[in-house]
Structure formats: C-alpha cells, structure tokens
Coordinates of C-alpha atoms and ligand atoms in Angstrom, one line a residue:
M1 CA 68.8 -90.9 -53.3
R2 CA 68.8 -94.5 -54.2
N3 CA 68.6 -95.8 -50.6
D4 CA 65.9 -93.3 -49.4
D5 CA 62.2 -94.1 -49.3
C6 CA 60.5 -93.7 -52.6
W7 CA 58.7 -90.4 -53.3
C8 CA 55.5 -92.4 -54.2
G9 CA 54.9 -93.4 -50.5
S10 CA 55.1 -97.2 -51.2
G11 CA 57.6 -97.6 -48.2
L12 CA 60.1 -99.2 -50.6
K13 CA 63.6 -97.9 -51.2
Y14 CA 63.8 -95.6 -54.2
K15 CA 66.1 -97.9 -56.0
K16 CA 63.6 -100.8 -55.6
C17 CA 60.6 -98.7 -56.7
H18 CA 60.4 -95.7 -59.0
M19 CA 64.1 -95.1 -59.7
E20 CA 64.2 -97.1 -62.9
Q21 CA 61.1 -95.4 -64.3
D22 CA 62.3 -91.9 -63.3
E23 CA 65.5 -92.5 -65.2
Y24 CA 63.6 -93.8 -68.2
L25 CA 61.4 -90.7 -68.1
K26 CA 64.5 -88.4 -67.9
K27 CA 65.9 -90.1 -71.0
L28 CA 62.6 -89.9 -72.9
S29 CA 62.2 -86.2 -71.9
K30 CA 65.6 -85.5 -73.4
E31 CA 64.5 -87.4 -76.6
V32 CA 61.2 -85.6 -77.0
G33 CA 62.5 -82.2 -75.9
Y34 CA 60.1 -81.5 -73.0
K35 CA 59.6 -82.7 -69.4
I36 CA 57.2 -85.7 -69.3
P37 CA 55.1 -85.5 -66.1
K38 CA 55.6 -88.5 -63.8
D39 CA 52.0 -89.5 -63.5
I40 CA 51.4 -89.7 -67.2
I41 CA 53.3 -93.0 -67.4
K42 CA 51.6 -95.7 -65.3
T43 CA 53.6 -98.4 -63.5
P44 CA 52.9 -102.1 -64.3
N45 CA 51.0 -102.2 -60.9
Q46 CA 48.8 -99.3 -61.8
I47 CA 48.1 -100.8 -65.3
E48 CA 47.1 -104.1 -63.6
G49 CA 44.7 -102.2 -61.4
I50 CA 43.1 -100.4 -64.4
R51 CA 42.9 -103.8 -66.2
K52 CA 40.9 -105.3 -63.3
S53 CA 38.6 -102.3 -63.1
G54 CA 38.1 -102.7 -66.9
V55 CA 36.8 -106.3 -66.4
I56 CA 33.8 -104.8 -64.5
T57 CA 33.3 -102.1 -67.1
H58 CA 33.4 -104.6 -69.9
A59 CA 31.0 -107.0 -68.1
I60 CA 28.4 -104.2 -67.6
L61 CA 28.5 -103.3 -71.3
D62 CA 28.0 -107.0 -72.1
L63 CA 25.0 -107.1 -69.7
M64 CA 23.5 -104.1 -71.5
E65 CA 23.4 -106.2 -74.7
E66 CA 20.9 -108.5 -73.0
V67 CA 18.6 -106.0 -71.3
I68 CA 18.3 -103.2 -73.9
K69 CA 15.0 -103.6 -75.7
P70 CA 11.9 -101.5 -76.5
G71 CA 10.1 -100.6 -73.3
V72 CA 13.0 -100.6 -70.9
T73 CA 13.9 -97.3 -69.2
T74 CA 17.3 -95.8 -68.9
E75 CA 16.8 -95.6 -65.1
E76 CA 16.5 -99.4 -65.2
L77 CA 19.8 -99.7 -67.1
N78 CA 21.3 -97.4 -64.5
K79 CA 20.2 -99.6 -61.7
I80 CA 21.5 -102.8 -63.3
A81 CA 24.9 -101.2 -63.9
H82 CA 25.0 -99.6 -60.4
D83 CA 24.1 -102.8 -58.6
Y84 CA 26.6 -104.9 -60.7
T85 CA 29.4 -102.5 -59.9
I86 CA 28.7 -102.5 -56.1
E87 CA 28.3 -106.3 -56.0
H88 CA 31.8 -106.6 -57.6
G89 CA 33.5 -104.3 -55.1
G90 CA 33.6 -101.2 -57.4
I91 CA 32.2 -97.7 -57.4
P92 CA 30.4 -96.1 -60.4
A93 CA 32.6 -93.1 -61.2
P94 CA 30.0 -90.9 -62.8
L95 CA 27.8 -90.9 -59.6
N96 CA 28.2 -87.4 -58.0
Y97 CA 31.1 -86.6 -60.4
G98 CA 30.9 -82.8 -60.7
G99 CA 27.3 -83.2 -59.6
F100 CA 26.3 -85.9 -62.1
P101 CA 23.3 -87.6 -60.5
K102 CA 23.5 -91.2 -61.9
S103 CA 25.9 -94.1 -62.2
I104 CA 26.1 -94.3 -66.1
C105 CA 25.5 -92.0 -69.0
T106 CA 22.8 -93.0 -71.5
S107 CA 22.7 -91.0 -74.7
I108 CA 19.9 -91.6 -77.1
N109 CA 19.7 -90.6 -80.8
E110 CA 20.7 -86.9 -81.1
V111 CA 22.3 -87.0 -77.7
V112 CA 26.0 -86.8 -78.2
C113 CA 27.1 -87.7 -74.6
H114 CA 26.4 -87.3 -70.9
G115 CA 22.7 -88.2 -71.2
I116 CA 21.2 -88.7 -67.7
P117 CA 19.2 -91.9 -67.0
E118 CA 15.5 -91.2 -66.4
D119 CA 12.1 -92.9 -66.6
R120 CA 11.9 -92.4 -70.4
T121 CA 11.4 -95.8 -72.2
L122 CA 13.5 -96.9 -75.1
K123 CA 11.5 -97.3 -78.3
D124 CA 11.9 -99.4 -81.5
G125 CA 14.5 -97.7 -83.8
D126 CA 16.4 -95.8 -81.1
I127 CA 20.1 -95.9 -80.9
I128 CA 21.7 -95.5 -77.5
N129 CA 25.2 -95.2 -76.1
V130 CA 25.8 -96.5 -72.6
D131 CA 29.0 -95.1 -71.0
V132 CA 30.3 -96.9 -68.0
T133 CA 33.3 -95.9 -65.8
T134 CA 34.3 -98.1 -62.9
I135 CA 36.5 -97.3 -59.9
L136 CA 38.1 -100.4 -58.4
D137 CA 40.7 -100.1 -55.7
G138 CA 41.2 -96.5 -56.8
Y139 CA 41.7 -97.3 -60.5
Y140 CA 39.4 -96.0 -63.3
A141 CA 38.3 -97.8 -66.5
D142 CA 36.0 -96.0 -68.9
A143 CA 34.3 -97.5 -72.0
S144 CA 31.1 -97.1 -74.0
R145 CA 29.2 -98.9 -76.7
M146 CA 26.2 -98.3 -79.0
Y147 CA 23.1 -100.5 -78.9
I148 CA 20.3 -100.6 -81.4
V149 CA 16.8 -100.9 -80.0
G150 CA 14.7 -103.3 -82.1
N151 CA 15.0 -102.3 -85.7
A152 CA 16.6 -99.0 -86.6
S153 CA 16.9 -97.2 -89.9
E154 CA 19.7 -98.3 -92.3
E155 CA 21.2 -94.8 -91.8
A156 CA 21.3 -95.2 -88.0
V157 CA 22.8 -98.7 -88.2
K158 CA 25.5 -97.5 -90.6
L159 CA 26.3 -94.6 -88.3
V160 CA 26.7 -96.9 -85.3
N161 CA 29.0 -99.3 -87.3
D162 CA 31.0 -96.6 -88.9
T163 CA 31.7 -94.9 -85.5
K164 CA 32.9 -98.3 -84.1
K165 CA 35.2 -98.5 -87.2
A166 CA 36.4 -94.9 -86.4
L167 CA 37.4 -95.9 -82.9
E168 CA 39.3 -99.0 -84.3
L169 CA 41.2 -96.8 -86.8
G170 CA 42.1 -94.4 -84.1
M171 CA 43.4 -97.2 -81.9
E172 CA 45.5 -98.6 -84.8
Q173 CA 47.6 -95.4 -84.6
V174 CA 48.6 -96.0 -81.0
K175 CA 52.2 -97.0 -80.5
P176 CA 55.3 -95.4 -79.0
F177 CA 56.3 -92.1 -80.5
S178 CA 53.1 -91.8 -82.4
T179 CA 51.0 -88.7 -81.3
V180 CA 47.5 -87.8 -80.3
G181 CA 47.3 -86.0 -83.6
H182 CA 47.8 -89.3 -85.5
I183 CA 44.7 -90.7 -83.7
G184 CA 42.5 -87.6 -84.5
H185 CA 43.7 -87.5 -88.1
A186 CA 42.7 -91.2 -88.7
I187 CA 39.3 -90.7 -87.2
E188 CA 38.6 -87.4 -88.9
G189 CA 39.7 -88.7 -92.3
F190 CA 37.5 -91.8 -92.1
A191 CA 34.5 -89.9 -90.8
N192 CA 34.7 -87.2 -93.5
E193 CA 35.1 -89.8 -96.3
N194 CA 31.9 -91.3 -95.1
G195 CA 30.0 -88.1 -94.9
Y196 CA 30.0 -87.6 -91.1
S197 CA 31.2 -84.8 -89.0
V198 CA 33.3 -85.3 -85.9
V199 CA 32.5 -83.7 -82.5
Y200 CA 35.4 -81.5 -81.5
E201 CA 34.1 -80.0 -78.3
Y202 CA 34.6 -83.3 -76.3
G203 CA 37.4 -85.7 -76.5
G204 CA 39.2 -88.7 -75.0
H205 CA 41.4 -88.3 -72.0
G206 CA 44.2 -89.7 -69.9
I207 CA 42.8 -91.9 -67.1
G208 CA 44.1 -94.1 -64.3
T209 CA 44.0 -92.8 -60.7
K210 CA 41.6 -90.0 -61.7
F211 CA 38.6 -89.9 -64.1
H212 CA 40.0 -87.3 -66.4
E213 CA 43.8 -86.7 -66.7
E214 CA 46.2 -85.3 -69.3
P215 CA 46.3 -85.6 -72.3
F216 CA 43.2 -84.3 -74.1
V217 CA 42.6 -86.8 -77.0
A218 CA 41.1 -84.8 -79.8
H219 CA 39.3 -86.9 -82.5
V220 CA 40.3 -84.4 -85.2
G221 CA 43.8 -83.1 -86.0
D222 CA 47.0 -83.9 -87.9
P223 CA 49.9 -86.3 -87.3
G224 CA 52.5 -84.7 -85.0
E225 CA 50.1 -82.6 -83.1
G226 CA 49.4 -83.1 -79.4
M227 CA 51.2 -85.3 -77.0
I228 CA 53.7 -87.9 -78.0
L229 CA 52.6 -91.4 -77.0
L230 CA 54.9 -93.4 -74.8
P231 CA 54.8 -96.9 -73.3
G232 CA 52.7 -96.9 -70.1
M233 CA 50.5 -94.0 -71.0
V234 CA 46.8 -94.9 -70.4
F235 CA 44.0 -92.9 -72.1
T236 CA 40.6 -93.2 -73.7
I237 CA 39.6 -92.8 -77.4
E238 CA 35.9 -92.1 -77.7
P239 CA 34.9 -90.6 -81.0
M240 CA 31.5 -89.0 -81.5
L241 CA 30.3 -88.9 -85.1
N242 CA 27.3 -86.9 -86.3
I243 CA 25.2 -87.4 -89.4
G244 CA 24.8 -83.6 -89.6
K245 CA 27.0 -80.7 -88.3
P246 CA 29.5 -81.2 -85.5
E247 CA 28.3 -78.5 -83.1
T248 CA 26.7 -79.4 -79.8
R249 CA 24.8 -77.7 -77.1
V250 CA 24.1 -78.6 -73.5
L251 CA 20.5 -78.9 -72.3
R252 CA 19.0 -77.1 -69.2
D253 CA 20.0 -80.1 -67.0
D254 CA 23.6 -78.8 -67.4
W255 CA 24.8 -82.3 -68.7
T256 CA 23.0 -83.6 -71.7
A257 CA 25.0 -82.7 -74.8
V258 CA 23.0 -82.8 -78.1
T259 CA 23.7 -82.0 -81.7
R260 CA 22.7 -78.4 -82.4
D261 CA 21.0 -79.5 -85.6
G262 CA 19.2 -82.4 -84.0
S263 CA 21.0 -85.0 -86.2
L264 CA 21.8 -88.5 -85.0
S265 CA 25.1 -89.0 -83.1
A266 CA 27.0 -92.1 -82.1
Q267 CA 30.0 -92.9 -79.9
W268 CA 32.2 -95.8 -78.9
E269 CA 34.9 -95.7 -76.3
H270 CA 37.8 -97.8 -74.9
T271 CA 40.5 -97.3 -72.3
L272 CA 43.9 -98.4 -73.6
V273 CA 47.6 -98.5 -72.6
V274 CA 50.5 -97.9 -74.9
T275 CA 52.8 -100.9 -75.0
E276 CA 56.3 -101.3 -76.4
S277 CA 54.9 -102.6 -79.7
G278 CA 51.5 -100.8 -79.9
Y279 CA 48.6 -100.9 -77.5
E280 CA 46.5 -103.1 -75.3
V281 CA 42.7 -102.5 -74.7
L282 CA 42.0 -102.4 -71.0
T283 CA 38.2 -102.4 -71.3
Ligands
MF3_1 N1 32.4 -91.4 -69.2 C1 32.5 -90.1 -69.7 C2 33.8 -90.0 -70.5 O1 34.0 -90.8 -71.4 C3 32.5 -89.0 -68.7 C4 31.2 -88.9 -68.0 S1 31.2 -87.7 -66.9 C5 29.8 -87.8 -66.1 O2 34.7 -89.3 -70.3 F1 29.8 -87.1 -65.1 F2 28.8 -87.4 -67.0 F3 29.5 -89.0 -65.8
CO2 CO1 36.0 -91.2 -71.3
CO3 CO1 33.2 -92.7 -70.9

C-alpha cells in the first residue's frame, strides 16, 4: 500500500520510494510479455553507488599501465591493486570469492580468464589481461583491460586491439528494447570476419549488489535472443577472442582457464548501465 513502509527496507513510505519503479516494471512486464525481476533494474541511488565503485576500478586499471613491464611479477600487480582498493575504502571482490585466493585476475597469453597472480615475472612480448572488481559501500564494479609487455608480435597486438574493438561494437548495441543477443551477434560477427573465435563458455553478467547477477551476457548469438535490455539494467560485456579455436579448459588450480589449443587469447571488459537513449560506461 502506498502509505506503508517500502519493501526495500529504506524506512521510507512506499509511495516515496519504490512505488513508481514497481509500476514502471509492471507496465514493462506487460509490454515484453514476462515478469521482469525487481532487482534487475537498479535505482538511481544504486547506479550512483556502482559509478563510485567504478572510479576505483578504473583508477587501478590506469595504474597498471604504469607498472606493467618486463620483470614485474603478477603478485606485485596484485599487491598494488589490493592496497589501492583498501586505501580508497573498497574491498577487492575476487579475494575469497568462491575460494579465489587473490585480489585481481591476471591472465597471460593463452590464459583466457581467471589467472591467479603468482611470482612469475612478465617477459617481453607477453600480453596480459588484468581484471579488477571493486566493492565500495556494497556496490560492485567490474572491468578489465589488456596490456602489452615491451614489444609483442604484430599478431598479438592486433588481437589485443581487435578484442577492444569487439567490446566497443558490443556496447554500441546497448539501448532500451535491444537484447543480449544483439550484443553477442555484433561481437561474434566482427570476430569471425577477422579470423578469431569467440569464447562461449564464459560471458558477461548482471552486476550491482552482487558480483554475478542475471542476465548471462553471451558474446555469441543472434538479435532477439536472451534478455531484453531496459533502462536501469547494469551488466558487464567482456568478450574473450582467441586466435585459434574457442574451447577452453581449466588448469589443476581450479581457476585458470586456458585455450585448449594453446593459442593466444585476449579480453576487455566494462560495466555499463542501460539509459533512456543508450548506455553509460560505469568503469
Ligand atoms: N572479474 C571476473 C568477471 O569478469 C570474475 C572473476 S571471479 C574470480 O566476471 F573469482 F576469479 F575473481
Ligand atoms: Co565480469
Ligand atoms: Co571482470
């Protein structure tokens, strides 16, 4: 009822809190023909929280630009990211997530994702993805970039740049009443035209008050497939492109995902929110 306390626990009256959004969701559910879960659409307050968390994630990825060079260990990168997060009032989301032992993921060369920082040193010609997720005041912001260590092969540099382009093309599909399938289709089409395969065993994800929420954001697919995108939805896009085949396997450490054929892999990631006219990057 409009004068009751809101269901969200804010202590505000329902009419002053979630009533408007609930009515909006009811109307949208009717339009799209299925019930849209409440927590898929973030409130302006929640979006602001994720945006603030994203400032830390972004700053750490900038910092990596300065410190990644031949001779540095991924454990050193982990410590720099961990300390920066704590100093800015945040918590590194990966640490102890499902038993993950470190604060960032560092994925080198044929590692697709979820590489664990260790005392291995980076060497000239390596390509590395650093994946950072911050929790600030309970809000999650997840992003990753590729870095080239010293001088890499032309093929490796092209893979890195083309994977960034794939993320950008995916993001361009984001607007109200588009679908997750539009994103996957754009990424897959571009990747295949350029001779790459797209990893289908991992994908982007809803995010906000948890690390991984609905929907699953496949980086392959067709327009119209998957969830319909609506204003206030927050999710990641994080395509992984391989020079060889798309299949992956997980190493004995239970985390590190590598290409089965040992070919190079690259990934870029952003967290974004669907707006009335398109999208805003939050990282
Ligand atoms: N940041 C990764 C993602 O983009 C998830 C890492 S989970 C971890 O979804 F446990 F490996 F950190
Ligand atoms: Co992610
Ligand atoms: Co990530």
